[in-house]
XYZ file of C-alpha atoms in Angstrom:
84
model
C -25.542 14.621 2.885
C -28.568 12.360 5.262
C -29.372 9.626 5.929
C -27.477 6.365 2.977
C -26.227 9.172 0.664
C -23.885 10.649 4.435
C -23.549 6.632 5.531
C -21.685 6.210 1.859
C -19.788 9.182 1.794
C -18.353 8.888 4.918
C -17.942 4.714 3.939
C -16.062 6.485 1.145
C -14.217 8.809 2.684
C -12.487 6.106 5.123
C -11.642 4.479 2.266
C -9.746 7.640 0.833
C -8.014 7.706 3.813
C -7.546 4.381 4.192
C -6.194 4.400 1.003
C -3.549 7.933 1.331
C -2.102 5.337 4.937
C -3.887 8.119 6.763
C -5.346 5.253 9.256
C -5.702 7.884 11.888
C -8.773 9.329 10.103
C -9.555 6.255 8.311
C -10.542 5.176 12.358
C -12.352 8.552 12.973
C -14.734 7.534 9.688
C -14.813 4.020 9.970
C -16.354 4.338 13.897
C -19.015 6.152 13.172
C -20.562 2.419 11.545
C -20.835 0.797 15.024
C -21.821 4.693 16.457
C -25.113 5.626 13.820
C -25.076 3.787 11.290
C -25.852 0.057 13.005
C -27.612 -1.280 9.981
C -25.668 -0.448 8.195
C -24.408 -3.439 4.782
C -20.852 -1.692 5.354
C -20.284 -1.967 8.986
C -18.294 -5.502 8.843
C -16.203 -4.305 6.635
C -15.678 -0.882 8.341
C -15.385 -2.511 11.525
C -13.120 -4.564 9.693
C -10.454 -1.988 7.834
C -10.925 -0.275 11.975
C -8.675 -3.349 12.906
C -6.444 -3.200 9.737
C -6.036 0.751 9.892
C -5.356 0.059 14.275
C -2.109 -2.994 13.128
C -0.992 -0.388 10.106
C -1.009 1.249 13.260
C 1.768 -0.938 15.238
C -1.258 -1.379 17.893
C -1.660 -4.993 17.108
C -3.781 -4.940 20.529
C -6.767 -2.397 19.676
C -6.524 -4.512 16.530
C -7.146 -7.886 18.085
C -10.666 -6.303 18.882
C -11.948 -5.324 16.152
C -11.564 -8.218 14.018
C -12.150 -10.422 17.386
C -16.180 -8.341 17.063
C -15.860 -9.352 13.001
C -15.779 -12.719 12.851
C -18.748 -12.473 16.384
C -21.235 -10.860 14.330
C -20.683 -11.256 11.247
C -18.900 -15.297 10.309
C -20.285 -15.803 7.207
C -18.927 -12.616 5.664
C -15.992 -12.495 4.040
C -14.345 -9.673 6.008
C -14.207 -12.383 9.080
C -12.080 -15.176 7.653
C -9.604 -12.097 6.631
C -9.954 -11.308 10.356
C -9.233 -15.035 11.415
């Protein structure tokens, strides 16, 4: 897939990995959003899920950085409210 379809496929694959508790793989796919899909409407969710994934891997300091980024860049989003 290309363009919007690639973005959707990447997001849903990341969600699948996350739901399977394969957090390292989920982080890899979610990380493509700040790298490749900078204008995505799913950016806040991807950043939040990276934080949750790091938290589940007991990497709390790494998680905090992503939670703070969600709060700073998307303060009105539901993900920012959860990140606080």
